[in-house]
Coordinates of C-alpha atoms and ligand atoms in Angstrom, one line a residue:
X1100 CA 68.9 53.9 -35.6
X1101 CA 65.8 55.1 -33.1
X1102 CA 65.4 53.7 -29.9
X1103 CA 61.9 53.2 -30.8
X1104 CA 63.4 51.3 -34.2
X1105 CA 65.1 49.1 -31.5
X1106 CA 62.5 48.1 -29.0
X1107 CA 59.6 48.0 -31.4
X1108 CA 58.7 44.6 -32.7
X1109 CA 58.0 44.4 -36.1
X1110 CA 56.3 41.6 -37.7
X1111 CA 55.6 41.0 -41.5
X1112 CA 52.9 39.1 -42.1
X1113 CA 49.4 39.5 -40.3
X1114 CA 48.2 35.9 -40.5
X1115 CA 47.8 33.3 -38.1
X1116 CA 51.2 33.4 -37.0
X1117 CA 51.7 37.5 -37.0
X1118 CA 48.5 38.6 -35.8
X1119 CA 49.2 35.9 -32.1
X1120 CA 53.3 37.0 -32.5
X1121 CA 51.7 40.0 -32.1
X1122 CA 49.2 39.8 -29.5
X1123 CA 51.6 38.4 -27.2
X1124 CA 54.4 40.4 -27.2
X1125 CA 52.2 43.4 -27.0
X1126 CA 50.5 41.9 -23.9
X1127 CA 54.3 41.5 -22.5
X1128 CA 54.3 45.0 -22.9
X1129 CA 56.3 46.1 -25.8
X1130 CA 55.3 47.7 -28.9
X1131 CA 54.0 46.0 -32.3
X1132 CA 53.9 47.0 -35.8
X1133 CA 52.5 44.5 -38.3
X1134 CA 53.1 45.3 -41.4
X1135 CA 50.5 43.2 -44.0
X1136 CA 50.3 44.0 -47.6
X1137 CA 46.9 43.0 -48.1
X1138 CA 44.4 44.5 -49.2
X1139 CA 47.3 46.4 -51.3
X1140 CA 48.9 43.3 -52.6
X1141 CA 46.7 40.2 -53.1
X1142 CA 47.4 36.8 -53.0
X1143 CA 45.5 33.8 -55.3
X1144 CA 44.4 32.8 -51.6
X1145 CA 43.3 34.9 -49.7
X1146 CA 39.9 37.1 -50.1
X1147 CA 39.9 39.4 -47.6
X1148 CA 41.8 42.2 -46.1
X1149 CA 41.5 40.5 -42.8
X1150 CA 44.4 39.6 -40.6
X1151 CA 43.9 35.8 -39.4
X1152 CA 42.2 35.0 -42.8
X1153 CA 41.4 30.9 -43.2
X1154 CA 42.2 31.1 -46.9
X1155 CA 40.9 27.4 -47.3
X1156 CA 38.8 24.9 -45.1
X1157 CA 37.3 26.1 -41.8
X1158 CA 38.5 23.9 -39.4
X1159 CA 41.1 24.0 -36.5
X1160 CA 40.9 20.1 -36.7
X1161 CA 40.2 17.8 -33.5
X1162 CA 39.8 19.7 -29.7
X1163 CA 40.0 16.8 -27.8
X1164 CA 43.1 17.9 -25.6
X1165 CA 43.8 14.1 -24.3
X1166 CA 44.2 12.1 -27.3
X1167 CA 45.2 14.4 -30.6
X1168 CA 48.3 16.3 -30.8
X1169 CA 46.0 19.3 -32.6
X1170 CA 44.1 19.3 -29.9
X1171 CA 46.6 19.2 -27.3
X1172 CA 48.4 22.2 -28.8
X1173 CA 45.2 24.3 -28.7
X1174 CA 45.1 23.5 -24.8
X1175 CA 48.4 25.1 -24.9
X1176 CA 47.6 27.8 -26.3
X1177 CA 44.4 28.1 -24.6
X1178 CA 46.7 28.5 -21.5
X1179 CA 49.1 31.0 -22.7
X1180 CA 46.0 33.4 -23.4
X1181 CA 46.2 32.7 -27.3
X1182 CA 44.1 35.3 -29.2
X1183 CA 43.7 33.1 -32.4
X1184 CA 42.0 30.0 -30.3
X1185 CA 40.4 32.7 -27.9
X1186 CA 38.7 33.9 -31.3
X1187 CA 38.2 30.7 -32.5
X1188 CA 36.5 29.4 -29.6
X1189 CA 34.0 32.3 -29.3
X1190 CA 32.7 32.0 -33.4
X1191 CA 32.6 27.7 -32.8
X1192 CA 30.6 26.2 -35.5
X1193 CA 29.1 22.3 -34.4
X1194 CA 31.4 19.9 -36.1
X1195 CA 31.2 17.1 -33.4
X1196 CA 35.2 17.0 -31.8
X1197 CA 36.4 19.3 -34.4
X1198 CA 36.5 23.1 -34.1
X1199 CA 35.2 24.5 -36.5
X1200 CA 34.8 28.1 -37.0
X1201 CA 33.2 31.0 -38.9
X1202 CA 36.0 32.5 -40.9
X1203 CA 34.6 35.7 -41.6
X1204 CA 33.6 37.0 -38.0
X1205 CA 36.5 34.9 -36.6
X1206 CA 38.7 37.2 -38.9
X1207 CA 36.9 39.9 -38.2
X1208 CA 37.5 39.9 -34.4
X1209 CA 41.5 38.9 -34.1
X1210 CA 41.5 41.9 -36.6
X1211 CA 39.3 44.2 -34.2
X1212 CA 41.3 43.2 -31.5
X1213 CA 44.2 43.8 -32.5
X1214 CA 43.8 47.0 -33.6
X1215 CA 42.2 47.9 -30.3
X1216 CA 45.3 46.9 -28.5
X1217 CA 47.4 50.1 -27.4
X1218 CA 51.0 48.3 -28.0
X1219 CA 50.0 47.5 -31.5
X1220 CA 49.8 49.2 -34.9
X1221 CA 48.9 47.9 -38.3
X1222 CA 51.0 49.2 -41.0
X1223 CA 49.3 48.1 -44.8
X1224 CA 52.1 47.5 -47.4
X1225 CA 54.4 45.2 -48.7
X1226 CA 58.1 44.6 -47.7
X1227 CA 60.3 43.5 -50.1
X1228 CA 63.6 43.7 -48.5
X1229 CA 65.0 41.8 -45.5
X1230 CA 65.4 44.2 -42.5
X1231 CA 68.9 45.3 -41.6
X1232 CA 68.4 45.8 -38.2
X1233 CA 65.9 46.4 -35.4
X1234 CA 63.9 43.4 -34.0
X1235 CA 61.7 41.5 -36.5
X1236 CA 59.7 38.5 -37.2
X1237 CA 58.9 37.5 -40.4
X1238 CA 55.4 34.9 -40.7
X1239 CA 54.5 35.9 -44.5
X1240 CA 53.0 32.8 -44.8
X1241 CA 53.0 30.4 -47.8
X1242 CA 52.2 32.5 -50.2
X1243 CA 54.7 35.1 -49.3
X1244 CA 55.1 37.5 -51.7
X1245 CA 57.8 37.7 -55.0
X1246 CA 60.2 40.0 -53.7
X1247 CA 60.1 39.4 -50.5
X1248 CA 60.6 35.4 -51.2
X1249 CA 63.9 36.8 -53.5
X1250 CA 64.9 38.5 -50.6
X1251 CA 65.1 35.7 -48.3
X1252 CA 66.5 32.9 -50.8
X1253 CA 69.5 35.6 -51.6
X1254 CA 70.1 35.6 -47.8
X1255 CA 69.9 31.7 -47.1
X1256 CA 70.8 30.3 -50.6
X1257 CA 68.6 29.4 -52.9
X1258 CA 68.2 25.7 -51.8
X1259 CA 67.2 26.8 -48.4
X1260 CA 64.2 28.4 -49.7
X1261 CA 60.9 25.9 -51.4
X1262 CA 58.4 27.7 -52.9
X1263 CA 56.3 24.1 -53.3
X1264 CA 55.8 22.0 -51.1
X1265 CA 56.4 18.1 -52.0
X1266 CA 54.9 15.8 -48.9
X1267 CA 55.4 12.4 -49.3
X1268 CA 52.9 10.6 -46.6
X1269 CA 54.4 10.1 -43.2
X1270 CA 53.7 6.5 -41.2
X1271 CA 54.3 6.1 -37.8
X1272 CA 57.0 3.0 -37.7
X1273 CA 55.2 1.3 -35.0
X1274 CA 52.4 0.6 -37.9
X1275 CA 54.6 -0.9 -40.2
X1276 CA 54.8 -5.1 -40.2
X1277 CA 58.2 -6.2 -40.1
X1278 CA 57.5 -9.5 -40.5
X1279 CA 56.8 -8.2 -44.3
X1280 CA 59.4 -5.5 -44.5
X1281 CA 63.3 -4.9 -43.7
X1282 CA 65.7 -2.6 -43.3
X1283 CA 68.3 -2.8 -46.2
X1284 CA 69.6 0.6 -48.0
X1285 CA 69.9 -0.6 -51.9
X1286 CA 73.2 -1.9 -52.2
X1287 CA 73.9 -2.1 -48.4
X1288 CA 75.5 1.6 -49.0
X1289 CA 76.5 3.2 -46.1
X1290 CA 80.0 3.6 -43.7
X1291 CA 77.8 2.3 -40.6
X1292 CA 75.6 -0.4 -40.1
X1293 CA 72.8 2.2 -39.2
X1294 CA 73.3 3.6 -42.4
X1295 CA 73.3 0.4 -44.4
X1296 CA 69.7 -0.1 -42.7
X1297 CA 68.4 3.2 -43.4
X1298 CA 65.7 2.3 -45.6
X1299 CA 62.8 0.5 -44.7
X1300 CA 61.6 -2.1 -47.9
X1301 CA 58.3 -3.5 -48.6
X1302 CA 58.0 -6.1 -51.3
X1303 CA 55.5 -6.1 -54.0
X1304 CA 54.9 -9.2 -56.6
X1305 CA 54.2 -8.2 -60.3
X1306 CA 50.2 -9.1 -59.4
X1307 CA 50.7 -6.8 -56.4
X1308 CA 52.0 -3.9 -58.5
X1309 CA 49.7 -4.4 -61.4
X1310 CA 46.8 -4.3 -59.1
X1311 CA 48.4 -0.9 -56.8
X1312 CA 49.0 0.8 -60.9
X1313 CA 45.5 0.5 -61.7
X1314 CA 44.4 1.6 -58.2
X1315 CA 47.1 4.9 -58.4
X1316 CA 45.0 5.2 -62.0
X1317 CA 41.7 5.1 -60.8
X1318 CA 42.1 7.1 -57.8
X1319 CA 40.5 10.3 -57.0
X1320 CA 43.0 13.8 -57.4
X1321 CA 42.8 17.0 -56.1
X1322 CA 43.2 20.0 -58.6
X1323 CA 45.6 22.7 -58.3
X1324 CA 44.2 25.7 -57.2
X1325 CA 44.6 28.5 -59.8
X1326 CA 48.3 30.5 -59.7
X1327 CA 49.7 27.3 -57.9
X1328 CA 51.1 25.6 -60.7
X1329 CA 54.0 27.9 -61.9
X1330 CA 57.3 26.3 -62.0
X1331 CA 56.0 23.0 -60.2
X1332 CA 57.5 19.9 -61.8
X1333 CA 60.7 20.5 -61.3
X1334 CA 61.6 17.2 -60.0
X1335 CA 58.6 16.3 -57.8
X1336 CA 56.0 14.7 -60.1
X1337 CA 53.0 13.1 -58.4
X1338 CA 53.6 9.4 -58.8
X1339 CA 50.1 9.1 -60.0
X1340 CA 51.3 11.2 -63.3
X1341 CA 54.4 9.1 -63.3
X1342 CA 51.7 6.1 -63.5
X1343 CA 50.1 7.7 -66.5
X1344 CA 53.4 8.1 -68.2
X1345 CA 53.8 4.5 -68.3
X1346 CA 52.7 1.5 -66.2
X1347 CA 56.6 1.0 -65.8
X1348 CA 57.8 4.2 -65.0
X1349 CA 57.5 3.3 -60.9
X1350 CA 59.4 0.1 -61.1
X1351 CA 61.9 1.8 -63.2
X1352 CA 61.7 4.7 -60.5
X1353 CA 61.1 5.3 -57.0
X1354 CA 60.0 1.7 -57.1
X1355 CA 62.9 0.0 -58.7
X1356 CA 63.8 -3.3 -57.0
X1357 CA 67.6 -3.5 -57.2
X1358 CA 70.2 -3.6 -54.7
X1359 CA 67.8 -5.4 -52.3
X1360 CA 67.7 -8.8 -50.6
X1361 CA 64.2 -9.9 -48.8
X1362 CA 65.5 -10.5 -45.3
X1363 CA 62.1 -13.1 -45.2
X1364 CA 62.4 -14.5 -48.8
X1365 CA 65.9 -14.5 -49.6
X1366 CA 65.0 -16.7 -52.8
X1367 CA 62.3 -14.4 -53.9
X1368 CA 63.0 -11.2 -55.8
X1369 CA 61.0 -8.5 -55.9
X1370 CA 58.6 -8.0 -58.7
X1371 CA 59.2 -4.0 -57.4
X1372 CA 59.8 -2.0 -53.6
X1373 CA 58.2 0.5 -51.9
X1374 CA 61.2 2.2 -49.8
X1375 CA 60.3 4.5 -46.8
X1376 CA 63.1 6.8 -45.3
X1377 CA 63.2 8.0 -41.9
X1378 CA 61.7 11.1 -41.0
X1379 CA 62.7 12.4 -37.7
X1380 CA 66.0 11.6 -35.5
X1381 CA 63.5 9.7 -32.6
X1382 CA 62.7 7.1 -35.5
X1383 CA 59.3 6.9 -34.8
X1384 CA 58.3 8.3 -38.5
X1385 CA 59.0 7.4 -42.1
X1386 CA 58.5 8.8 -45.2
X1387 CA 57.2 7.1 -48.3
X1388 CA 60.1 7.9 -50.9
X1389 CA 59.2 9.7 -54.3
X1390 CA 55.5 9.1 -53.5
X1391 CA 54.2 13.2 -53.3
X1392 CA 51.0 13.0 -54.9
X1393 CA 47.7 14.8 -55.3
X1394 CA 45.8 12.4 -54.7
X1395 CA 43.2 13.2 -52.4
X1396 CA 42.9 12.1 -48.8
X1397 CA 40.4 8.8 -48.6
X1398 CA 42.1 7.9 -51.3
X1399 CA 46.0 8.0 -50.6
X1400 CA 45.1 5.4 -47.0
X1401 CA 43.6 3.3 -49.3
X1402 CA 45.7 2.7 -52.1
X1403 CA 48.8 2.9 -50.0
X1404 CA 47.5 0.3 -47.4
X1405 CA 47.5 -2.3 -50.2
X1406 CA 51.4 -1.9 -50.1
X1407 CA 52.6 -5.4 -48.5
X1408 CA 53.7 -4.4 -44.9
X1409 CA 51.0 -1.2 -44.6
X1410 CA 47.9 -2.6 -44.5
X1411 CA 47.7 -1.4 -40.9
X1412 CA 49.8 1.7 -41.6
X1413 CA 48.8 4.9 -39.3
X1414 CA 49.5 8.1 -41.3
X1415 CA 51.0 10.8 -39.5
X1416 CA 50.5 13.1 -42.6
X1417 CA 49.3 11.7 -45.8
X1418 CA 51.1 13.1 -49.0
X1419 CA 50.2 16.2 -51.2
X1420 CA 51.7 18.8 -53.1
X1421 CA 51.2 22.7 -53.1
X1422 CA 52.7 26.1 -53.3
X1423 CA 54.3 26.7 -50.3
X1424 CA 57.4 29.1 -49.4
X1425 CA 59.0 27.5 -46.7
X1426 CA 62.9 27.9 -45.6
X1427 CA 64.6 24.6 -44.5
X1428 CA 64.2 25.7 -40.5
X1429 CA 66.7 22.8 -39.5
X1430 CA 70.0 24.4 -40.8
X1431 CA 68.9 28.2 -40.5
X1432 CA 67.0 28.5 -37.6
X1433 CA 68.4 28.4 -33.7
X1434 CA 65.9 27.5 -31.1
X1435 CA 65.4 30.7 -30.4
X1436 CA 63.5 31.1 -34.0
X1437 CA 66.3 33.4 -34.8
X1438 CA 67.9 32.8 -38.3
X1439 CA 71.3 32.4 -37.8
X1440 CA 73.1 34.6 -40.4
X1441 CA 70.8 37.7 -39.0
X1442 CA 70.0 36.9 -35.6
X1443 CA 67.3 40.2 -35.4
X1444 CA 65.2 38.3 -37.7
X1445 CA 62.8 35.6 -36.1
X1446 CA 60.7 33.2 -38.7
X1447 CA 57.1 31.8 -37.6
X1448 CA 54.5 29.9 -39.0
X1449 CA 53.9 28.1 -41.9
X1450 CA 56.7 30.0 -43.7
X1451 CA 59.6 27.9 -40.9
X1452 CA 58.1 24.4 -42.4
X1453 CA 54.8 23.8 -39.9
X1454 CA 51.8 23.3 -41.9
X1455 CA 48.2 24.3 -41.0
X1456 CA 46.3 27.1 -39.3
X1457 CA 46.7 26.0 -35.7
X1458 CA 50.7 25.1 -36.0
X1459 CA 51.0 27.9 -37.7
X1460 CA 49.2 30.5 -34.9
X1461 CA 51.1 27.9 -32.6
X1462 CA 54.9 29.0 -33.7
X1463 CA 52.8 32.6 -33.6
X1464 CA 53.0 32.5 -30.2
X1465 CA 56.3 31.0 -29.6
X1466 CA 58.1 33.3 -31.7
X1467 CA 56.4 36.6 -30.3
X1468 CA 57.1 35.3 -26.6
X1469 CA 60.7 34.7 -27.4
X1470 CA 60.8 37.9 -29.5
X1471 CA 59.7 40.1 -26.5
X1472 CA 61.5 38.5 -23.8
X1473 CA 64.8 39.5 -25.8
X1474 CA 63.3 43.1 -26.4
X1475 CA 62.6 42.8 -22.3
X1476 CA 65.9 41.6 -21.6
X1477 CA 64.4 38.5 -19.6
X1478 CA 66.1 35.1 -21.0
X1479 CA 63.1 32.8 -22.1
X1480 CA 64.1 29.5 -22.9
X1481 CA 62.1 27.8 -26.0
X1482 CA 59.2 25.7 -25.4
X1483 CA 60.0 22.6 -23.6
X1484 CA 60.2 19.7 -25.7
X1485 CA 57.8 17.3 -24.4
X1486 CA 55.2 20.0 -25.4
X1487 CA 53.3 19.9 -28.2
X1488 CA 54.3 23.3 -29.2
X1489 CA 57.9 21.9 -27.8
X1490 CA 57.6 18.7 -30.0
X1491 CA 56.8 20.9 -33.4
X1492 CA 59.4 23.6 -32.5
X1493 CA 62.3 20.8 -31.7
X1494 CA 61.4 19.3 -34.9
X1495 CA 61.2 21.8 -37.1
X1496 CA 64.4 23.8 -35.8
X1497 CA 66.8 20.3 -35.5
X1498 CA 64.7 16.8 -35.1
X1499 CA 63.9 16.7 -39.1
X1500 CA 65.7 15.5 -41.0
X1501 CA 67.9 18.9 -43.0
X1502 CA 68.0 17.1 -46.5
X1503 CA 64.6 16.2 -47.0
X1504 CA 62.7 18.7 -44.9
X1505 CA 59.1 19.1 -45.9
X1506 CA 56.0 20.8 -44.1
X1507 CA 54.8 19.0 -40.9
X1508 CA 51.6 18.9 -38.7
X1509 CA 52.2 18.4 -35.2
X1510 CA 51.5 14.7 -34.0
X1511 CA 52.9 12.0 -31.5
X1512 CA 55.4 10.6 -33.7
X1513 CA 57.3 14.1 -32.6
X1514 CA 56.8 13.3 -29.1
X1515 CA 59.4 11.3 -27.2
X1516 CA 58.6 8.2 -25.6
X1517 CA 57.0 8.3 -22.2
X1518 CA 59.4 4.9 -20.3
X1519 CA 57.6 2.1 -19.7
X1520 CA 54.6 2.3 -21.9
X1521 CA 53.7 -0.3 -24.3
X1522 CA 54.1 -0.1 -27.7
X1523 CA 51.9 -0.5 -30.7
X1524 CA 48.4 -0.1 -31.8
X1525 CA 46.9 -1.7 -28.1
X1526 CA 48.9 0.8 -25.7
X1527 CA 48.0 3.8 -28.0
X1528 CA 45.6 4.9 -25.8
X1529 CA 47.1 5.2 -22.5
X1530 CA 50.6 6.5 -24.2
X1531 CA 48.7 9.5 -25.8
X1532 CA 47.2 9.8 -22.3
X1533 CA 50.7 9.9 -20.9
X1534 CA 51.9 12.4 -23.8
X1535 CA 49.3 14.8 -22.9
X1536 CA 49.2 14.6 -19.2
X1537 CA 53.3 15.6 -19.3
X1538 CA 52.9 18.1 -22.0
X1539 CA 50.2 20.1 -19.7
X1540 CA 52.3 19.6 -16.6
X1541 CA 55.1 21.0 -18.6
X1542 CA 53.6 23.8 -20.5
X1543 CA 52.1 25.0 -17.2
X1544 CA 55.5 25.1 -15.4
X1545 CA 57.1 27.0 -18.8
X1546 CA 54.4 29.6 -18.5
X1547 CA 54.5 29.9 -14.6
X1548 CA 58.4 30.5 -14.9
X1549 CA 57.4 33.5 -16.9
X1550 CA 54.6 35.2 -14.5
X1551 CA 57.5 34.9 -11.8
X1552 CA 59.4 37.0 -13.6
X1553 CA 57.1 39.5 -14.7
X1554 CA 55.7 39.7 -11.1
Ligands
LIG2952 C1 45.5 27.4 -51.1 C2 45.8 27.1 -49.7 C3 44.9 26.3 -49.0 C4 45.1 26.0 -47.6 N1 44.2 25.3 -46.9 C5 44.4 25.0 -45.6 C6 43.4 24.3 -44.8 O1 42.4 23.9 -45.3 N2 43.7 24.1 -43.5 C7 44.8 24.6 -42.9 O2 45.0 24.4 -41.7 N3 45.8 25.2 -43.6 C8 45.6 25.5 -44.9 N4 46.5 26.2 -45.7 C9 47.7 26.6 -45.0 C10 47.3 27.9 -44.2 O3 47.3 28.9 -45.2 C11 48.4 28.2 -43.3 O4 48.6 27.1 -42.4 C12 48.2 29.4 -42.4 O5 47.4 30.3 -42.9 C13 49.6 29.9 -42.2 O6 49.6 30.9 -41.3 P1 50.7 32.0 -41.5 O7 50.5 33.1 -40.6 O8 52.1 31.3 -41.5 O9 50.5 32.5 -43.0 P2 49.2 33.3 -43.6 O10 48.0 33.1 -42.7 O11 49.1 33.1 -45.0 O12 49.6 34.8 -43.3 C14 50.7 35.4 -44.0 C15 50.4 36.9 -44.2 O13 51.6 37.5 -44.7 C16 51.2 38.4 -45.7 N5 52.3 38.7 -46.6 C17 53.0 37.9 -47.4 N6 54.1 38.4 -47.9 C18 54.1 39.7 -47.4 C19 55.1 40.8 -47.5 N7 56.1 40.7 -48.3 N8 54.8 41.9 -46.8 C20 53.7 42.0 -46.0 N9 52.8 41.0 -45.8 C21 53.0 39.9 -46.5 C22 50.0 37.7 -46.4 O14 49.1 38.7 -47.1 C23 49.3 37.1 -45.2 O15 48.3 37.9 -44.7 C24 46.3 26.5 -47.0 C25 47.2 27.3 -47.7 C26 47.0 27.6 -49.0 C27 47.9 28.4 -49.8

């Protein structure tokens, strides 16, 4: 093996998450090789042979840095000199607190730029195997390609690898009305009492579920995009088609009522139950069980707040379902990115279980910092996790739950409680103040650490 082989980073994948990788190892000084296999290879996606192509909508979602978690993590990577929000910033469209941005010039330029850098080259072609050695980072996106997928579920096993993903909506626990719901697991199933109570159960009366069926029927769907649907319904039906295969199917299914007692109305039994699971180890999310659906957005809050117990629900991610390769981060991934059968190789973006242009660009950055302080030989810890690139990272590489890991977008459910602060919907304000005040303060201090050492 070349030294150059050695000390070169190479990253596969020149999207969001490669093309800032790659801008900010090379601006730590060490060489860059991205190796993207468009405009060779194509994807159903993607239209350009642009690196930092938005393949779908154009926005980078909220900006305001004090009260969104999207917005907060483009502060951060504002401060860490990020080239994809640099980009974005200079081809803004108006869309009120939102950034939005003009895809094509916006492409355009990370592309120009990176190019222009003199630590980087762009290699076009596909990659198929996983690299032996040398120092790589793999961000192919979710629509990496075939063999290169093949490659990577041989390596981690093949249920360690999704190539759809399955989101059941996510609602922050503090939204839920437990004067309407409990915490039973069916059967009271479980060696501990916290698993006996790991389920959270809202009741529905037969009127209740007639009328939520005939909203689940009526509601407006999304359509699959075209090459998306191979091999989908494996096990992860919308439940609005398993309404259309029967009005019963749900109570027979993810809705069943058995094994439960109403904490409120012992003497009433369910007509059917909506179960949520939790989602991350702080227990501040849950996940709607068996409810993926492609129903579109508007309509997911409003049929789901008719479920007894969410009518005030806040969603920290409402449902979907799409083709997405994603590895299960939680039990491959150290917090170092590194995957830990083949420590050279480093995952980022969407492909490690983030979702969305700026989370993706977001682990981007992370992953090429990290990458070239290990090439440098100066020991970088990760993010820290009070961060909202700290909060995604901690989540995705050990706070999810391993069994049920699906795609997330940052939010404050990842965050950890600031003492003190009230709770619920009155607080909210002042907590996400508080979240966003420490994540600066500590995001500033991570980066400062590493201008020491480099001066
Ligand atoms: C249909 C669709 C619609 C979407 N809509 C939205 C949206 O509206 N908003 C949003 O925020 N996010 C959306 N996403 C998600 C969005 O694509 C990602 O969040 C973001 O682009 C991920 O960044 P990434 O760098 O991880 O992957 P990508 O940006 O996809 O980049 C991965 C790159 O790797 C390349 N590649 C793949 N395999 C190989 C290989 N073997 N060798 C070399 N190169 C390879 C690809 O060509 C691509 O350029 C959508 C995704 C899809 C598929």
């Amino acid at each position: 093996m070349s030294a150059c082989m050695t000390q070169t980073l190479h990253i596969i994948g020149g999207g969001m998450a490669g093309s800032e990788a790659a801008w900010q190892a090379a601006n730590m000084g060490v060489q860059v090789v991205i190796h993207e296999m468009r405009p060779k290879v194509e994807t159903f996606a993607h239209r350009t042979g642009h690196l930092a192509e938005m393949v779908c909508s154009n926005s980078f979602r909220s900006d305001d840095d004090e009260q969104n978690a999207v917005g907060l993590l483009h502060w951060e990577m504002r401060a860490a000199d990020g080239l994809i929000m640099a980009k974005a910033d200079e081809h803004r469209l108006p869309a009120g607190g939102a950034l939005a941005v003009d895809r094509d010039p916006f492409a355009e330029s990370v592309t120009e730029a990176l190019m222009a850098h003199p630590n980087v080259t762009v290699e076009y072609g596909e990659i198929t195997e996983l690299p032996s050695d040398g120092h790589w980072i793999i961000a192919t996106g979710p629509l990496t390609s075939t063999s290169l997928g093949a490659a990577i579920q041989a390596e981690t096993g093949a249920d360690r690898l999704a190539f759809f993903d399955a989101i059941a909506p996510i609602v922050y626990a503090e939204s839920i009305d437990m004067d309407v719901a409990w915490l039973q697991s069916r059967y009271d199933k479980g060696e501990t009492e916290e698993e006996r109570k790991a389920y959270l159960n809202c009741p529905m009366t037969k009127d209740q579920y007639e009328a939520f069926i005939d909203a689940l029927l009526a509601a407006d769907k999304t359509e699959f995009h075209e090459g998306e649907t191979a091999g989908y319904f494996d096990g992860c039906l919308p439940i609005e088609v398993m309404a259309e295969r029967g009005r019963e199917t749900l109570r027979f299914g993810p809705m069943k009522p058995v094994g439960l007692t109403n904490v409120h109305k012992p003497d009433d039994k369910p007509y059917a139950v909506v179960q949520l699971r939790r989602d991350n180890a702080l227990g501040t999310l849950y996940n709607i069980v068996g409810f993926q659906t492609k129903m579109k957005y508007g309509a997911q809050s409003e049929v789901f707040k008719m479920i007894p117990g969410l009518e005030n629900a806040s969603f920290a991610r409402l449902g979907g379902i799409h083709r997405n390769t994603f590895i299960n981060s939680p039990t491959l991934l150290d917090d170092q990115m590194r995957l830990k059968s083949r420590p050279n190789i480093r995952f980022a973006g969407q492909v490690t279980g983030v979702e969305g242009y700026v989370e993706s660009a977001a682990m981007g950055l992370l992953a090429g910092r990290l990458a070239a302080a290990e090439i440098l030989g100066t020991a970088l810890e990760t993010a820290p996790q009070n961060t909202a690139m700290g909060a995604l990272v901690h989540h995705i590489t050990g706070g999810a739950e391993a069994k049920t890991f699906q795609p997330m977008n940052v939010n404050f459910g990842l965050f950890q409680p600031v003492d003190g602060l009230k709770g619920g919907r009155r607080g909210r304000k002042d907590r996400y103040k508080a979240y966003t005040d420490r994540a600066k303060s500590d995001w500033q201090a991570w980066l400062d650490a590493q201008t020491k050492v480099d001066a």
